[in-house]
């Protein structure tokens, strides 16, 4: 089997150190996911943070380490380049990577700080004929794949509720240049997974099921003017009621979906997954209720990071398309930008 070489730009949390979090499902970083795949040789990394780079080099002593991506690209060429830097550096680093013409760029979510920046990446990628995969991890997770298949057995979609709760501000004008707000940082996951789940129901490819001027309620801003809470309501031909709630006032982190059909329900999120189907009620004669569908078994390990790398390999082998292409990620960013304009007004 053909082997592929890879280089990593950024050896911080998602690039490296989350691979040592004992509570997370592993692999949980790009380094560990790339190293775990026998078809890939991670031969180099670059980081302007000398301390992070030194820790990475200690773990991978045979690989080369560079203090900048420019130095790395001047020294070698790889099949895959993974970009795992902060959001405000996505545009610069992704453009650099694309211009070296690897066979694939894997870019951490979100694509960039704005749609305008994302379109620059798209234009450069097309001009250099370099495909870009964006790491929206839930697209690769087994639990969400099971849920996506099960959605076709629960009748017509009636409602989708998607919730994101954390303590990080939802949006702040002051943080727009860095992307340090949850609408962009984690909201991209919320929007992306809803759109991914709806894709299989669309009669034809769409730019975005959620780009249709939502009604926003529950908007709350703190004393600094930072957005801390809102709910966006959508009505689409696929599902008449879709709500996205993002809160930055919670003293916990939660990510959850509730999908209701005419004959079933799916409850899914971080740490839980359950499916329900219509059955004759045990409580009321002549009625039907929803009962747990015990035949649907969700795996303890979702394989979200390992499956992302496996999809990259299958793509390079010519066996599969990208599960999380740049076009889908740009669509997510369009939705987020529309929401940002509404809640910041």
mmCIF file of C-alpha atoms in Angstrom:
data_model
loop_
_atom_site.group_PDB
_atom_site.id
_atom_site.type_symbol
_atom_site.label_atom_id
_atom_site.label_comp_id
_atom_site.label_asym_id
_atom_site.label_seq_id
_atom_site.Cartn_x
_atom_site.Cartn_y
_atom_site.Cartn_z
ATOM 1 C CA UNK A 1 0.000 0.000 0.000
ATOM 2 C CA UNK A 2 1.123 3.505 -0.797
ATOM 3 C CA UNK A 3 2.577 5.496 2.093
ATOM 4 C CA UNK A 4 1.967 9.215 2.544
ATOM 5 C CA UNK A 5 4.110 11.822 4.279
ATOM 6 C CA UNK A 6 2.655 14.559 6.461
ATOM 7 C CA UNK A 7 3.752 17.805 8.090
ATOM 8 C CA UNK A 8 2.048 19.637 10.944
ATOM 9 C CA UNK A 9 1.812 23.402 11.362
ATOM 10 C CA UNK A 10 0.997 24.166 14.998
ATOM 11 C CA UNK A 11 1.898 21.951 17.967
ATOM 12 C CA UNK A 12 -0.454 23.392 20.571
ATOM 13 C CA UNK A 13 -3.605 21.821 22.009
ATOM 14 C CA UNK A 14 -5.404 20.426 18.977
ATOM 15 C CA UNK A 15 -2.128 19.907 17.164
ATOM 16 C CA UNK A 16 -0.462 17.910 19.929
ATOM 17 C CA UNK A 17 -1.133 18.238 23.671
ATOM 18 C CA UNK A 18 -4.776 17.070 23.724
ATOM 19 C CA UNK A 19 -3.351 13.681 22.832
ATOM 20 C CA UNK A 20 -2.382 13.355 26.512
ATOM 21 C CA UNK A 21 -5.792 14.191 27.978
ATOM 22 C CA UNK A 22 -6.737 10.978 29.799
ATOM 23 C CA UNK A 23 -10.435 11.865 29.869
ATOM 24 C CA UNK A 24 -10.766 12.377 26.127
ATOM 25 C CA UNK A 25 -11.304 9.643 23.593
ATOM 26 C CA UNK A 26 -7.963 9.131 21.897
ATOM 27 C CA UNK A 27 -6.534 10.033 19.505
ATOM 28 C CA UNK A 28 -7.580 13.588 20.318
ATOM 29 C CA UNK A 29 -4.912 15.573 18.469
ATOM 30 C CA UNK A 30 -3.639 15.767 14.912
ATOM 31 C CA UNK A 31 -0.249 14.420 15.930
ATOM 32 C CA UNK A 32 -1.629 11.295 17.579
ATOM 33 C CA UNK A 33 -4.202 10.682 14.834
ATOM 34 C CA UNK A 34 -1.594 10.964 12.090
ATOM 35 C CA UNK A 35 0.901 8.796 13.964
ATOM 36 C CA UNK A 36 -1.706 6.128 14.664
ATOM 37 C CA UNK A 37 -2.403 5.605 10.965
ATOM 38 C CA UNK A 38 0.085 3.122 9.501
ATOM 39 C CA UNK A 39 -0.245 4.645 6.036
ATOM 40 C CA UNK A 40 1.100 8.023 7.158
ATOM 41 C CA UNK A 41 4.554 9.159 8.228
ATOM 42 C CA UNK A 42 4.498 12.412 10.193
ATOM 43 C CA UNK A 43 7.962 13.667 9.320
ATOM 44 C CA UNK A 44 7.963 17.301 10.428
ATOM 45 C CA UNK A 45 6.272 20.082 12.366
ATOM 46 C CA UNK A 46 6.596 23.840 12.667
ATOM 47 C CA UNK A 47 5.634 26.206 15.464
ATOM 48 C CA UNK A 48 6.699 29.704 16.454
ATOM 49 C CA UNK A 49 6.199 28.651 20.096
ATOM 50 C CA UNK A 50 9.562 27.094 20.972
ATOM 51 C CA UNK A 51 8.278 25.432 24.137
ATOM 52 C CA UNK A 52 5.418 23.660 22.363
ATOM 53 C CA UNK A 53 7.711 22.606 19.542
ATOM 54 C CA UNK A 54 10.302 21.205 21.967
ATOM 55 C CA UNK A 55 7.653 19.061 23.670
ATOM 56 C CA UNK A 56 6.489 17.792 20.302
ATOM 57 C CA UNK A 57 10.057 17.002 19.197
ATOM 58 C CA UNK A 58 10.696 15.066 22.414
ATOM 59 C CA UNK A 59 7.725 12.847 21.599
ATOM 60 C CA UNK A 60 8.762 12.398 17.941
ATOM 61 C CA UNK A 61 12.586 12.470 18.038
ATOM 62 C CA UNK A 62 13.012 11.151 14.482
ATOM 63 C CA UNK A 63 10.890 13.915 12.950
ATOM 64 C CA UNK A 64 12.208 17.341 11.966
ATOM 65 C CA UNK A 65 11.186 20.478 13.868
ATOM 66 C CA UNK A 66 11.140 24.014 12.451
ATOM 67 C CA UNK A 67 10.542 27.391 14.076
ATOM 68 C CA UNK A 68 8.341 28.551 11.185
ATOM 69 C CA UNK A 69 6.331 27.075 8.351
ATOM 70 C CA UNK A 70 8.532 28.970 5.879
ATOM 71 C CA UNK A 71 11.572 27.043 7.119
ATOM 72 C CA UNK A 72 9.712 23.758 6.889
ATOM 73 C CA UNK A 73 8.528 24.347 3.316
ATOM 74 C CA UNK A 74 12.018 25.406 2.243
ATOM 75 C CA UNK A 75 13.436 22.144 3.600
ATOM 76 C CA UNK A 76 10.924 19.525 2.455
ATOM 77 C CA UNK A 77 7.694 18.680 0.640
ATOM 78 C CA UNK A 78 4.957 16.393 1.985
ATOM 79 C CA UNK A 79 1.788 14.785 0.657
ATOM 80 C CA UNK A 80 -0.345 16.137 3.502
ATOM 81 C CA UNK A 81 -0.073 19.406 5.405
ATOM 82 C CA UNK A 82 -2.172 19.809 8.541
ATOM 83 C CA UNK A 83 -2.890 23.351 9.754
ATOM 84 C CA UNK A 84 -3.570 23.450 13.504
ATOM 85 C CA UNK A 85 -2.913 27.075 14.434
ATOM 86 C CA UNK A 86 -5.151 29.696 16.058
ATOM 87 C CA UNK A 87 -8.074 30.989 14.010
ATOM 88 C CA UNK A 88 -6.435 34.346 13.308
ATOM 89 C CA UNK A 89 -3.565 32.558 11.532
ATOM 90 C CA UNK A 90 -5.690 30.209 9.402
ATOM 91 C CA UNK A 91 -5.696 32.425 6.322
ATOM 92 C CA UNK A 92 -1.952 33.086 6.259
ATOM 93 C CA UNK A 93 -0.871 29.544 7.055
ATOM 94 C CA UNK A 94 -3.392 27.863 4.795
ATOM 95 C CA UNK A 95 -2.411 29.997 1.809
ATOM 96 C CA UNK A 96 1.257 29.174 2.431
ATOM 97 C CA UNK A 97 0.492 25.467 2.633
ATOM 98 C CA UNK A 98 -1.629 25.443 -0.530
ATOM 99 C CA UNK A 99 1.087 27.211 -2.537
ATOM 100 C CA UNK A 100 3.533 24.390 -1.799
ATOM 101 C CA UNK A 101 1.067 22.129 -3.653
ATOM 102 C CA UNK A 102 0.660 19.150 -1.333
ATOM 103 C CA UNK A 103 -1.823 16.459 -2.289
ATOM 104 C CA UNK A 104 -4.119 17.499 0.564
ATOM 105 C CA UNK A 105 -4.425 20.218 3.204
ATOM 106 C CA UNK A 106 -6.202 19.367 6.466
ATOM 107 C CA UNK A 107 -7.381 22.599 8.073
ATOM 108 C CA UNK A 108 -8.670 22.973 11.613
ATOM 109 C CA UNK A 109 -12.136 24.458 11.950
ATOM 110 C CA UNK A 110 -13.369 27.105 11.397
ATOM 111 C CA UNK A 111 -12.050 27.849 7.917
ATOM 112 C CA UNK A 112 -11.145 31.425 8.782
ATOM 113 C CA UNK A 113 -12.327 34.486 10.691
ATOM 114 C CA UNK A 114 -14.700 35.573 7.914
ATOM 115 C CA UNK A 115 -16.300 34.459 4.682
ATOM 116 C CA UNK A 116 -14.067 36.902 2.802
ATOM 117 C CA UNK A 117 -10.957 35.158 4.163
ATOM 118 C CA UNK A 118 -12.453 31.737 3.466
ATOM 119 C CA UNK A 119 -13.079 32.684 -0.155
ATOM 120 C CA UNK A 120 -9.409 33.667 -0.487
ATOM 121 C CA UNK A 121 -8.494 30.159 0.652
ATOM 122 C CA UNK A 122 -10.999 28.665 -1.795
ATOM 123 C CA UNK A 123 -9.632 30.728 -4.686
ATOM 124 C CA UNK A 124 -6.035 29.778 -3.890
ATOM 125 C CA UNK A 125 -6.951 26.103 -3.509
ATOM 126 C CA UNK A 126 -8.703 26.047 -6.879
ATOM 127 C CA UNK A 127 -5.873 27.894 -8.617
ATOM 128 C CA UNK A 128 -3.308 25.429 -7.302
ATOM 129 C CA UNK A 129 -5.557 22.353 -7.607
ATOM 130 C CA UNK A 130 -5.114 21.512 -3.921
ATOM 131 C CA UNK A 131 -8.075 19.951 -2.070
ATOM 132 C CA UNK A 132 -8.781 21.173 1.469
ATOM 133 C CA UNK A 133 -10.466 19.148 4.201
ATOM 134 C CA UNK A 134 -11.799 20.971 7.280
ATOM 135 C CA UNK A 135 -11.779 19.121 10.598
ATOM 136 C CA UNK A 136 -15.430 19.287 11.622
ATOM 137 C CA UNK A 137 -14.955 16.185 13.733
ATOM 138 C CA UNK A 138 -18.571 15.109 14.242
ATOM 139 C CA UNK A 139 -18.904 14.339 10.531
ATOM 140 C CA UNK A 140 -16.462 11.479 11.129
ATOM 141 C CA UNK A 141 -17.868 10.204 14.445
ATOM 142 C CA UNK A 142 -19.631 6.832 14.457
ATOM 143 C CA UNK A 143 -22.394 8.004 16.803
ATOM 144 C CA UNK A 144 -23.427 10.813 14.463
ATOM 145 C CA UNK A 145 -23.226 8.455 11.470
ATOM 146 C CA UNK A 146 -25.648 6.097 13.226
ATOM 147 C CA UNK A 147 -27.950 9.002 14.059
ATOM 148 C CA UNK A 148 -27.854 10.234 10.455
ATOM 149 C CA UNK A 149 -28.936 6.824 9.179
ATOM 150 C CA UNK A 150 -31.617 6.460 11.861
ATOM 151 C CA UNK A 151 -33.120 9.839 10.948
ATOM 152 C CA UNK A 152 -34.522 8.213 7.806
ATOM 153 C CA UNK A 153 -36.589 5.806 9.925
ATOM 154 C CA UNK A 154 -38.356 8.316 12.195
ATOM 155 C CA UNK A 155 -40.864 9.652 9.652
ATOM 156 C CA UNK A 156 -41.053 13.254 8.537
ATOM 157 C CA UNK A 157 -38.842 15.638 10.455
ATOM 158 C CA UNK A 158 -40.809 17.895 12.788
ATOM 159 C CA UNK A 159 -38.169 19.596 14.911
ATOM 160 C CA UNK A 160 -34.426 19.871 15.427
ATOM 161 C CA UNK A 161 -33.082 21.561 18.518
ATOM 162 C CA UNK A 162 -29.330 22.148 18.736
ATOM 163 C CA UNK A 163 -27.790 23.567 21.925
ATOM 164 C CA UNK A 164 -24.333 24.825 22.822
ATOM 165 C CA UNK A 165 -23.705 25.915 26.411
ATOM 166 C CA UNK A 166 -20.413 27.207 27.806
ATOM 167 C CA UNK A 167 -18.906 30.030 29.808
ATOM 168 C CA UNK A 168 -17.242 31.684 26.804
ATOM 169 C CA UNK A 169 -18.839 34.832 25.366
ATOM 170 C CA UNK A 170 -20.989 34.048 22.320
ATOM 171 C CA UNK A 171 -19.746 37.119 20.460
ATOM 172 C CA UNK A 172 -17.609 40.153 21.195
ATOM 173 C CA UNK A 173 -16.694 42.942 18.794
ATOM 174 C CA UNK A 174 -13.370 43.325 20.613
ATOM 175 C CA UNK A 175 -12.479 39.668 19.961
ATOM 176 C CA UNK A 176 -13.427 39.615 16.303
ATOM 177 C CA UNK A 177 -9.808 39.870 15.130
ATOM 178 C CA UNK A 178 -8.807 36.766 17.109
ATOM 179 C CA UNK A 179 -11.958 34.639 16.917
ATOM 180 C CA UNK A 180 -12.041 34.179 20.696
ATOM 181 C CA UNK A 181 -15.798 33.770 20.980
ATOM 182 C CA UNK A 182 -17.977 30.666 20.954
ATOM 183 C CA UNK A 183 -20.163 31.612 17.974
ATOM 184 C CA UNK A 184 -17.118 30.978 15.799
ATOM 185 C CA UNK A 185 -14.997 28.620 17.917
ATOM 186 C CA UNK A 186 -17.647 26.035 18.885
ATOM 187 C CA UNK A 187 -20.665 27.367 17.017
ATOM 188 C CA UNK A 188 -19.078 26.159 13.792
ATOM 189 C CA UNK A 189 -19.507 22.591 15.092
ATOM 190 C CA UNK A 190 -23.165 23.193 15.965
ATOM 191 C CA UNK A 191 -24.051 24.681 12.584
ATOM 192 C CA UNK A 192 -21.981 22.131 10.690
ATOM 193 C CA UNK A 193 -23.500 19.024 12.259
ATOM 194 C CA UNK A 194 -27.058 20.289 11.740
ATOM 195 C CA UNK A 195 -26.312 21.001 8.083
ATOM 196 C CA UNK A 196 -24.547 17.646 7.707
ATOM 197 C CA UNK A 197 -27.550 15.783 9.118
ATOM 198 C CA UNK A 198 -29.905 17.672 6.794
ATOM 199 C CA UNK A 199 -27.775 17.090 3.688
ATOM 200 C CA UNK A 200 -29.018 13.542 3.169
ATOM 201 C CA UNK A 201 -32.631 14.798 3.072
ATOM 202 C CA UNK A 202 -32.060 17.511 0.467
ATOM 203 C CA UNK A 203 -33.492 16.691 -2.991
ATOM 204 C CA UNK A 204 -30.541 18.542 -4.556
ATOM 205 C CA UNK A 205 -27.286 20.060 -3.313
ATOM 206 C CA UNK A 206 -27.837 23.319 -1.463
ATOM 207 C CA UNK A 207 -25.463 26.050 -0.409
ATOM 208 C CA UNK A 208 -26.909 25.971 3.091
ATOM 209 C CA UNK A 209 -30.208 24.755 4.550
ATOM 210 C CA UNK A 210 -29.855 27.401 7.283
ATOM 211 C CA UNK A 211 -29.261 30.498 5.178
ATOM 212 C CA UNK A 212 -32.782 31.893 5.270
ATOM 213 C CA UNK A 213 -32.905 34.847 7.649
ATOM 214 C CA UNK A 214 -33.655 33.299 11.044
ATOM 215 C CA UNK A 215 -35.820 34.821 13.736
ATOM 216 C CA UNK A 216 -33.662 35.456 16.807
ATOM 217 C CA UNK A 217 -35.080 35.413 20.337
ATOM 218 C CA UNK A 218 -33.593 35.345 23.819
ATOM 219 C CA UNK A 219 -30.821 37.746 22.889
ATOM 220 C CA UNK A 220 -28.888 38.725 26.004
ATOM 221 C CA UNK A 221 -25.868 41.005 26.248
ATOM 222 C CA UNK A 222 -23.753 41.644 29.327
ATOM 223 C CA UNK A 223 -22.650 44.998 30.729
ATOM 224 C CA UNK A 224 -19.752 45.119 28.226
ATOM 225 C CA UNK A 225 -22.073 44.600 25.308
ATOM 226 C CA UNK A 226 -20.834 41.068 24.647
ATOM 227 C CA UNK A 227 -23.491 38.650 23.423
ATOM 228 C CA UNK A 228 -24.058 35.937 26.027
ATOM 229 C CA UNK A 229 -27.183 34.171 24.801
ATOM 230 C CA UNK A 230 -29.490 33.800 21.803
ATOM 231 C CA UNK A 231 -31.727 31.326 19.999
ATOM 232 C CA UNK A 232 -32.069 31.365 16.212
ATOM 233 C CA UNK A 233 -35.244 29.861 14.724
ATOM 234 C CA UNK A 234 -35.311 28.474 11.179
ATOM 235 C CA UNK A 235 -38.039 26.998 8.988
ATOM 236 C CA UNK A 236 -36.903 24.887 6.032
ATOM 237 C CA UNK A 237 -38.623 22.592 3.511
ATOM 238 C CA UNK A 238 -36.771 19.658 5.098
ATOM 239 C CA UNK A 239 -37.685 20.478 8.697
ATOM 240 C CA UNK A 240 -40.239 23.160 9.639
ATOM 241 C CA UNK A 241 -38.718 23.943 13.024
ATOM 242 C CA UNK A 242 -34.978 24.195 13.640
ATOM 243 C CA UNK A 243 -33.564 26.101 16.602
ATOM 244 C CA UNK A 244 -29.958 26.835 17.469
ATOM 245 C CA UNK A 245 -29.303 28.020 21.015
ATOM 246 C CA UNK A 246 -25.904 29.314 22.057
ATOM 247 C CA UNK A 247 -25.188 30.390 25.601
ATOM 248 C CA UNK A 248 -22.071 31.900 27.092
ATOM 249 C CA UNK A 249 -23.490 32.253 30.601
ATOM 250 C CA UNK A 250 -23.260 28.614 31.701
ATOM 251 C CA UNK A 251 -20.858 27.255 34.279
ATOM 252 C CA UNK A 252 -20.509 24.026 32.288
ATOM 253 C CA UNK A 253 -19.946 22.878 28.702
ATOM 254 C CA UNK A 254 -22.684 21.033 26.820
ATOM 255 C CA UNK A 255 -23.321 20.180 23.172
ATOM 256 C CA UNK A 256 -26.652 18.504 22.396
ATOM 257 C CA UNK A 257 -29.120 17.705 19.608
ATOM 258 C CA UNK A 258 -32.783 16.710 19.898
ATOM 259 C CA UNK A 259 -34.271 15.486 16.610
ATOM 260 C CA UNK A 260 -38.002 14.747 16.477
ATOM 261 C CA UNK A 261 -39.739 12.943 13.638
ATOM 262 C CA UNK A 262 -43.352 11.891 13.229
ATOM 263 C CA UNK A 263 -42.542 8.337 14.374
ATOM 264 C CA UNK A 264 -39.347 8.647 16.404
ATOM 265 C CA UNK A 265 -36.759 10.752 18.160
ATOM 266 C CA UNK A 266 -32.971 11.027 18.518
ATOM 267 C CA UNK A 267 -31.207 12.608 21.483
ATOM 268 C CA UNK A 268 -27.497 12.986 20.913
ATOM 269 C CA UNK A 269 -24.591 14.995 22.228
ATOM 270 C CA UNK A 270 -21.378 14.981 24.190
ATOM 271 C CA UNK A 271 -21.467 11.840 26.317
ATOM 272 C CA UNK A 272 -24.920 10.521 25.395
ATOM 273 C CA UNK A 273 -26.868 9.025 22.489
ATOM 274 C CA UNK A 274 -30.372 7.519 22.478
ATOM 275 C CA UNK A 275 -32.926 6.641 19.820
ATOM 276 C CA UNK A 276 -36.686 6.290 20.294
ATOM 277 C CA UNK A 277 -39.432 4.822 18.085
ATOM 278 C CA UNK A 278 -43.232 4.807 18.022
ATOM 279 C CA UNK A 279 -44.701 1.802 19.832
ATOM 280 C CA UNK A 280 -48.024 0.868 21.373
ATOM 281 C CA UNK A 281 -48.250 2.733 24.641
ATOM 282 C CA UNK A 282 -47.824 0.918 27.942
ATOM 283 C CA UNK A 283 -49.589 3.789 29.691
ATOM 284 C CA UNK A 284 -52.726 4.513 27.650
ATOM 285 C CA UNK A 285 -55.063 2.173 25.778
ATOM 286 C CA UNK A 286 -55.388 3.057 22.108
ATOM 287 C CA UNK A 287 -52.390 5.389 22.131
ATOM 288 C CA UNK A 288 -48.821 5.186 20.886
ATOM 289 C CA UNK A 289 -45.761 6.476 22.715
ATOM 290 C CA UNK A 290 -42.065 6.748 22.041
ATOM 291 C CA UNK A 291 -39.953 3.972 23.506
ATOM 292 C CA UNK A 292 -36.202 3.410 23.542
ATOM 293 C CA UNK A 293 -35.003 1.509 20.481
ATOM 294 C CA UNK A 294 -32.660 -0.990 22.106
ATOM 295 C CA UNK A 295 -31.506 -2.522 18.822
ATOM 296 C CA UNK A 296 -29.555 0.665 18.050
ATOM 297 C CA UNK A 297 -26.228 0.408 19.819
ATOM 298 C CA UNK A 298 -23.911 3.378 19.915
ATOM 299 C CA UNK A 299 -20.177 2.653 20.227
ATOM 300 C CA UNK A 300 -18.187 3.632 23.298
ATOM 301 C CA UNK A 301 -15.528 5.053 21.009
ATOM 302 C CA UNK A 302 -16.663 7.213 18.117
ATOM 303 C CA UNK A 303 -13.361 7.263 16.197
ATOM 304 C CA UNK A 304 -13.896 10.907 15.320
ATOM 305 C CA UNK A 305 -10.228 11.836 14.817
ATOM 306 C CA UNK A 306 -8.979 8.497 13.499
ATOM 307 C CA UNK A 307 -11.844 8.367 10.989
ATOM 308 C CA UNK A 308 -10.984 11.850 9.750
ATOM 309 C CA UNK A 309 -7.456 10.717 8.908
ATOM 310 C CA UNK A 310 -8.807 7.515 7.363
ATOM 311 C CA UNK A 311 -11.071 9.574 5.115
ATOM 312 C CA UNK A 312 -8.038 11.587 4.038
ATOM 313 C CA UNK A 313 -6.247 8.346 3.093
ATOM 314 C CA UNK A 314 -9.261 7.015 1.204
ATOM 315 C CA UNK A 315 -9.492 10.311 -0.660
ATOM 316 C CA UNK A 316 -5.824 10.218 -1.645
ATOM 317 C CA UNK A 317 -6.267 6.599 -2.748
ATOM 318 C CA UNK A 318 -9.147 7.701 -4.978
ATOM 319 C CA UNK A 319 -11.661 5.578 -3.057
ATOM 320 C CA UNK A 320 -13.801 8.281 -1.450
ATOM 321 C CA UNK A 321 -14.719 11.940 -1.537
ATOM 322 C CA UNK A 322 -13.929 14.255 1.354
ATOM 323 C CA UNK A 323 -16.522 13.931 4.110
ATOM 324 C CA UNK A 324 -15.816 17.477 5.308
ATOM 325 C CA UNK A 325 -14.904 19.527 2.218
ATOM 326 C CA UNK A 326 -13.980 23.192 2.145
ATOM 327 C CA UNK A 327 -17.274 24.075 0.429
ATOM 328 C CA UNK A 328 -19.329 22.757 3.373
ATOM 329 C CA UNK A 329 -17.188 24.615 5.889
ATOM 330 C CA UNK A 330 -17.599 27.880 3.966
ATOM 331 C CA UNK A 331 -21.363 27.294 4.004
ATOM 332 C CA UNK A 332 -21.171 26.981 7.800
ATOM 333 C CA UNK A 333 -19.234 30.224 7.997
ATOM 334 C CA UNK A 334 -21.886 32.019 5.932
ATOM 335 C CA UNK A 335 -24.525 30.960 8.471
ATOM 336 C CA UNK A 336 -22.347 32.067 11.389
ATOM 337 C CA UNK A 337 -21.648 35.410 9.748
ATOM 338 C CA UNK A 338 -25.365 36.004 9.184
ATOM 339 C CA UNK A 339 -26.021 35.206 12.843
ATOM 340 C CA UNK A 340 -23.199 37.505 13.943
ATOM 341 C CA UNK A 341 -24.688 40.408 12.012
ATOM 342 C CA UNK A 342 -28.100 39.845 13.613
ATOM 343 C CA UNK A 343 -26.979 39.443 17.241
ATOM 344 C CA UNK A 344 -24.410 42.248 17.119
ATOM 345 C CA UNK A 345 -26.812 44.849 15.705
#
